[in-house]
Coordinates of C-alpha atoms (C1' of nucleotides) in Angstrom, one line a residue:
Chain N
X1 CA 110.3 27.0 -106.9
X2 CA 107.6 28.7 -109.0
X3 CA 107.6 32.5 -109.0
X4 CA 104.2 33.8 -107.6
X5 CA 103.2 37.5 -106.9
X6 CA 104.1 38.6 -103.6
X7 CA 102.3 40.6 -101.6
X8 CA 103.0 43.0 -98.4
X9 CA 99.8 42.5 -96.3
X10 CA 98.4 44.9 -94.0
X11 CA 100.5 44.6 -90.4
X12 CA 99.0 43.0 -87.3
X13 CA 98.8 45.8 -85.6
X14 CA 96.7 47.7 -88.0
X15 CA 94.3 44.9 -86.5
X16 CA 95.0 45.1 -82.8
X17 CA 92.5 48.4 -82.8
X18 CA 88.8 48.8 -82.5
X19 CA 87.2 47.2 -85.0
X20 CA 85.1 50.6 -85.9
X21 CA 88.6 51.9 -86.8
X22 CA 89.5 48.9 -88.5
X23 CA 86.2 48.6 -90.8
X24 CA 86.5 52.1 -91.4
X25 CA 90.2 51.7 -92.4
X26 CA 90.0 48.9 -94.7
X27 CA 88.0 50.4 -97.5
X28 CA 89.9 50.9 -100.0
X29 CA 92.3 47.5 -99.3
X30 CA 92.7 44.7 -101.3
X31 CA 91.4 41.2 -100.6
X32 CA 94.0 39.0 -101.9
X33 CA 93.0 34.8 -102.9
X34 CA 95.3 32.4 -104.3
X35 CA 95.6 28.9 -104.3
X36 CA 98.0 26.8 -106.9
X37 CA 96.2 27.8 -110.3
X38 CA 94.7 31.2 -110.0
X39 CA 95.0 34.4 -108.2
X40 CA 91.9 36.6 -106.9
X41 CA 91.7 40.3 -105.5
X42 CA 88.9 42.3 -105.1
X43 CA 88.8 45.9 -103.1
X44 CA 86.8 46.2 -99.5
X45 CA 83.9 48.7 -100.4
X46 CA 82.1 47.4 -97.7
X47 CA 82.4 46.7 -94.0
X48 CA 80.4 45.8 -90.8
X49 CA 81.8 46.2 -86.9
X50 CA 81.3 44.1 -84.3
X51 CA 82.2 45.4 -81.3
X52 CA 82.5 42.1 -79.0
X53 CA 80.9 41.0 -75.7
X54 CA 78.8 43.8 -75.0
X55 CA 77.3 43.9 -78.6
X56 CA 74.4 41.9 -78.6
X57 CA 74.5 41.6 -82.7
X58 CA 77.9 40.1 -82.5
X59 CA 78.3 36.1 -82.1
X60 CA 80.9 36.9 -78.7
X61 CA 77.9 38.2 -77.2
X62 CA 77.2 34.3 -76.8
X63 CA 80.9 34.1 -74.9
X64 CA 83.5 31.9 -76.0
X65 CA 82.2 29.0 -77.9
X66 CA 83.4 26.2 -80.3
X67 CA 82.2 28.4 -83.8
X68 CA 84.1 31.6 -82.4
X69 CA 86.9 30.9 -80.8
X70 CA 88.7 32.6 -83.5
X71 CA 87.3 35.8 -82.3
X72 CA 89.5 35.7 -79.2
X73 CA 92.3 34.8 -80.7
X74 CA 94.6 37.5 -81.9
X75 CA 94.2 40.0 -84.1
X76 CA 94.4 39.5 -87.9
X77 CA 92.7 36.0 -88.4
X78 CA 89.7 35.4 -90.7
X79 CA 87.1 34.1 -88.9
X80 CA 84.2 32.3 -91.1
X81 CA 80.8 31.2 -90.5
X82 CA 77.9 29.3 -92.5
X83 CA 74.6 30.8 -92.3
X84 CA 70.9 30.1 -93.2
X85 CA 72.5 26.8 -94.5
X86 CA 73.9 27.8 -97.8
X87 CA 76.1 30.8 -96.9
X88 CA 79.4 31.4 -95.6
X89 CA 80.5 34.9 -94.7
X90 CA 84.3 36.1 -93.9
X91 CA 85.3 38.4 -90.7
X92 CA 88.8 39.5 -89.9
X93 CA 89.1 39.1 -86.2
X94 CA 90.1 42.6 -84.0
X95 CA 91.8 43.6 -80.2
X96 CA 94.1 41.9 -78.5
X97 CA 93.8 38.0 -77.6
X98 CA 91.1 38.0 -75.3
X99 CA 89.0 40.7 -76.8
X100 CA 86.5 39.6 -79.3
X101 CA 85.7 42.7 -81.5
X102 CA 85.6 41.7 -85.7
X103 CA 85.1 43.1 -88.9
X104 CA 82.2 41.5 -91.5
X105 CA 83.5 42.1 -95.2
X106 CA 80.2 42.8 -96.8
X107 CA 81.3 43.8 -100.2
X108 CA 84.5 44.1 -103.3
X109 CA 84.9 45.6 -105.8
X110 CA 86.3 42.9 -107.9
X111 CA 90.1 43.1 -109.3
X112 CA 91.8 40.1 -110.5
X113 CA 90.9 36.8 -111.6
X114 CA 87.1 37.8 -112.4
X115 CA 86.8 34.8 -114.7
X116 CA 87.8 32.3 -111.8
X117 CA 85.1 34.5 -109.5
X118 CA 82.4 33.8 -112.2
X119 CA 83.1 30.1 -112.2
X120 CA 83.1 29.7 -108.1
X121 CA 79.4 31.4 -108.8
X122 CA 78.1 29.1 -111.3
X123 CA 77.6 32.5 -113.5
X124 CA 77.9 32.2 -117.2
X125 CA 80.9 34.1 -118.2
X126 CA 79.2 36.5 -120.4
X127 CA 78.3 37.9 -116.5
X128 CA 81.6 39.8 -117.1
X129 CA 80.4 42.1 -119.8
X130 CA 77.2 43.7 -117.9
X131 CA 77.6 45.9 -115.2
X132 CA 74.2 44.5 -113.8
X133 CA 76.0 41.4 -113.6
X134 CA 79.5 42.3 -112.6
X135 CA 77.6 42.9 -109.0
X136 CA 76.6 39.7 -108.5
X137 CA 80.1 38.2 -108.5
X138 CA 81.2 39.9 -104.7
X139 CA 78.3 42.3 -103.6
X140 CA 77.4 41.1 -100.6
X141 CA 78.9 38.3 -97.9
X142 CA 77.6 35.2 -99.1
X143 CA 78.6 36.1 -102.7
X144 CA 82.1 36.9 -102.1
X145 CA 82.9 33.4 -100.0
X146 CA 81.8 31.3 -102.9
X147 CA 83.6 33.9 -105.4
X148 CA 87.0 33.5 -103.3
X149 CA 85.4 29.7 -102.5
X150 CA 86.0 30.5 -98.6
X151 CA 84.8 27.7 -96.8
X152 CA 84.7 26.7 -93.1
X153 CA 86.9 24.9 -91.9
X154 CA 89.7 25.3 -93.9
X155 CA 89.4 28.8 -94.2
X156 CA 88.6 29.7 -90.5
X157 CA 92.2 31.2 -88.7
X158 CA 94.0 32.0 -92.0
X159 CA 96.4 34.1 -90.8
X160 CA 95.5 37.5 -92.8
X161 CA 98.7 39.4 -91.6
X162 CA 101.1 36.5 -93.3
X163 CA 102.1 37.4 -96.9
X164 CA 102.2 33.4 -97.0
X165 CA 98.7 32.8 -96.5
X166 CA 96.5 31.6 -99.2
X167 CA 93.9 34.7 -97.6
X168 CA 95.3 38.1 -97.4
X169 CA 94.6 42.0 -97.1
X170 CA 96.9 44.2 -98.8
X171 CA 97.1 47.9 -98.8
X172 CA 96.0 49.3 -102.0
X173 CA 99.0 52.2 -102.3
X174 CA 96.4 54.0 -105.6
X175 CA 93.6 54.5 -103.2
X176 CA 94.9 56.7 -100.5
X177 CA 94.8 59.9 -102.4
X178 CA 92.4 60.6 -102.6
X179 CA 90.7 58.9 -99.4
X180 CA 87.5 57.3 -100.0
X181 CA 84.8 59.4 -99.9
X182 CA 82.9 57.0 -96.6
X183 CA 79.6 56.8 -95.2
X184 CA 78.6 55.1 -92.0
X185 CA 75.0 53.3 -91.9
X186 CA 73.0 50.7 -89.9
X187 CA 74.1 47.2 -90.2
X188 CA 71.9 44.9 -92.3
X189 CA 70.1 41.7 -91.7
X190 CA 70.7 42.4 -88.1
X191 CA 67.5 42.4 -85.5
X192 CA 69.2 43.6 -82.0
X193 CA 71.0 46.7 -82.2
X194 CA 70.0 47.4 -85.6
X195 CA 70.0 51.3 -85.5
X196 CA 74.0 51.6 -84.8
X197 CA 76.0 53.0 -87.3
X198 CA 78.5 50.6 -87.8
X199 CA 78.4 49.7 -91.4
X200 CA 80.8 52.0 -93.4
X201 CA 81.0 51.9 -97.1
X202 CA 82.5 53.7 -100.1
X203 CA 79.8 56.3 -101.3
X204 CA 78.4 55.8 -104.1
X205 CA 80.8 52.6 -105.5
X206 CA 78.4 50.4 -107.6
X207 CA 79.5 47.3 -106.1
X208 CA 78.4 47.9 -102.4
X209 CA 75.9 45.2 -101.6
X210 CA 71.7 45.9 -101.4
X211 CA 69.2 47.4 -103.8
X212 CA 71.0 50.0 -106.5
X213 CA 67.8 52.2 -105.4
Chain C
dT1 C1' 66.5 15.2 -77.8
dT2 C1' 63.8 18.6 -80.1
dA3 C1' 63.0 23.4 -81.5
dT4 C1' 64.1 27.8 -83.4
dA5 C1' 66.5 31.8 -85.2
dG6 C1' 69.9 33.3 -88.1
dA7 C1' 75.7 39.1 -89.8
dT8 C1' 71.8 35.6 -97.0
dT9 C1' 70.6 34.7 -101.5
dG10 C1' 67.8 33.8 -105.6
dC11 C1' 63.6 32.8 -107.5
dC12 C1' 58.7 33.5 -107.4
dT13 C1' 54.5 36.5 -108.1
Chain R
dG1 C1' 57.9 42.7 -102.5
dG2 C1' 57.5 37.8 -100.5
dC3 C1' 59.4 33.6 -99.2
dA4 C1' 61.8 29.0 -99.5
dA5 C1' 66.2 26.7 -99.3
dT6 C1' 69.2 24.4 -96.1
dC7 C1' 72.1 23.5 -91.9
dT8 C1' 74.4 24.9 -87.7
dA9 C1' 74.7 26.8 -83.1
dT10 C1' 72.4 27.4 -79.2
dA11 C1' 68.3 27.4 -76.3
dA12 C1' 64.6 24.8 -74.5
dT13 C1' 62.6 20.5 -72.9

DNA sequence: TTATAGATTGCCT
DNA sequence: GGCAATCTATAAT
């Protein structure tokens, strides 16, 4: 059997929580990718709650339906949608079965396997060596699915709690001291309930999505 | 069966 | 800063 890099991925039950805790908690953790030829890790720098049935930004405010069933499922499983017909975007579903709450990841910092991220974007690989660049690899939803090629189907219920799963979050042991310095803002792109602060990121880290200002 | 909005991105002026 | 691309889920007819 071929000797691959193991990882210890983040318990269920650090899922089984609000998903304001749970955005909040997993800046600073490690997205972890790997299929047969390459491995791909990027750090969480940006997150987005959604809160379930009662929030009408959410996609469970629609109820249970055939494109997010995985949100009441348990806790711990990506759930991963297409939008405006060219992106996909990853969530980590939250709560117990039944409850619908999730958690958008908006935004890595990249780690591992940036030349394999460059090729999944169509960028030239010369993108590595300019920070201006560097961004466009994983800042921002869309960008990090076709980095980490998540798709839907295949992709939707990965397990992200199994340390056998091809999609994984890992604690990252270097970043808890000390603790991201985080900052909670309006969710973006979002029309109804748009002045909640339920997007957290890591203050001032370069790779959080939107303009630089 | 048809219409429309959408948890985005990249290219245009 | 504006807007087209491109398709799916859901609402409206």
């Amino acid at each position: 059997m071929l000797a691959r890099p193991q990882f210890r991925p983040l318990p269920r039950s650090f899922f089984d929580r609000d998903p304001r805790r749970v955005a909040r908690d997993l800046l600073g953790t490690i997205l972890v990718g790997r299929d047969a030829r390459s491995l791909l890790a990027g750090r969480i720098v940006e997150t987005e709650a959604y809160l379930g049935l009662n929030d009408p930004a959410a996609h469970a405010a629609a109820g249970r339906t055939a494109r997010n069933l995985v949100l009441w499922g348990p806790p711990g499983r990506a759930y991963v949608y297409f939008i405006y017909g060219n992106h996909y975007c990853l969530n980590v579903s939250c709560l117990p079965e039944g409850k619908a709450g999730c958690v958008l990841i908006r935004a890595l910092e990249p780690v591992a396997g940036l030349e394999r991220m460059a090729r999944n974007r169509g960028l030239d690989l010369s993108a590595l060596r300019s920070p201006a660049q560097l961004r466009l690899l994983t800042s921002g939803p869309g960008r990090l699915c076709e980095a980490f090629a998540i798709t839907r189907p295949r992709d939707n219920d990965t397990d992200v709690t199994d340390r056998d799963s091809h999609l994984l979050v890992a604690p990252n042991v270097s970043d808890d001291l000390p603790r991201p310095r985080i900052l909670a803002t309006p969710r973006i792109g979002i029309t109804k309930a748009a002045a909640e602060k339920l997007r957290y990121i890591i203050k001032d880290n370069p790779f959080v999505s939107g303009p630089r200002s």
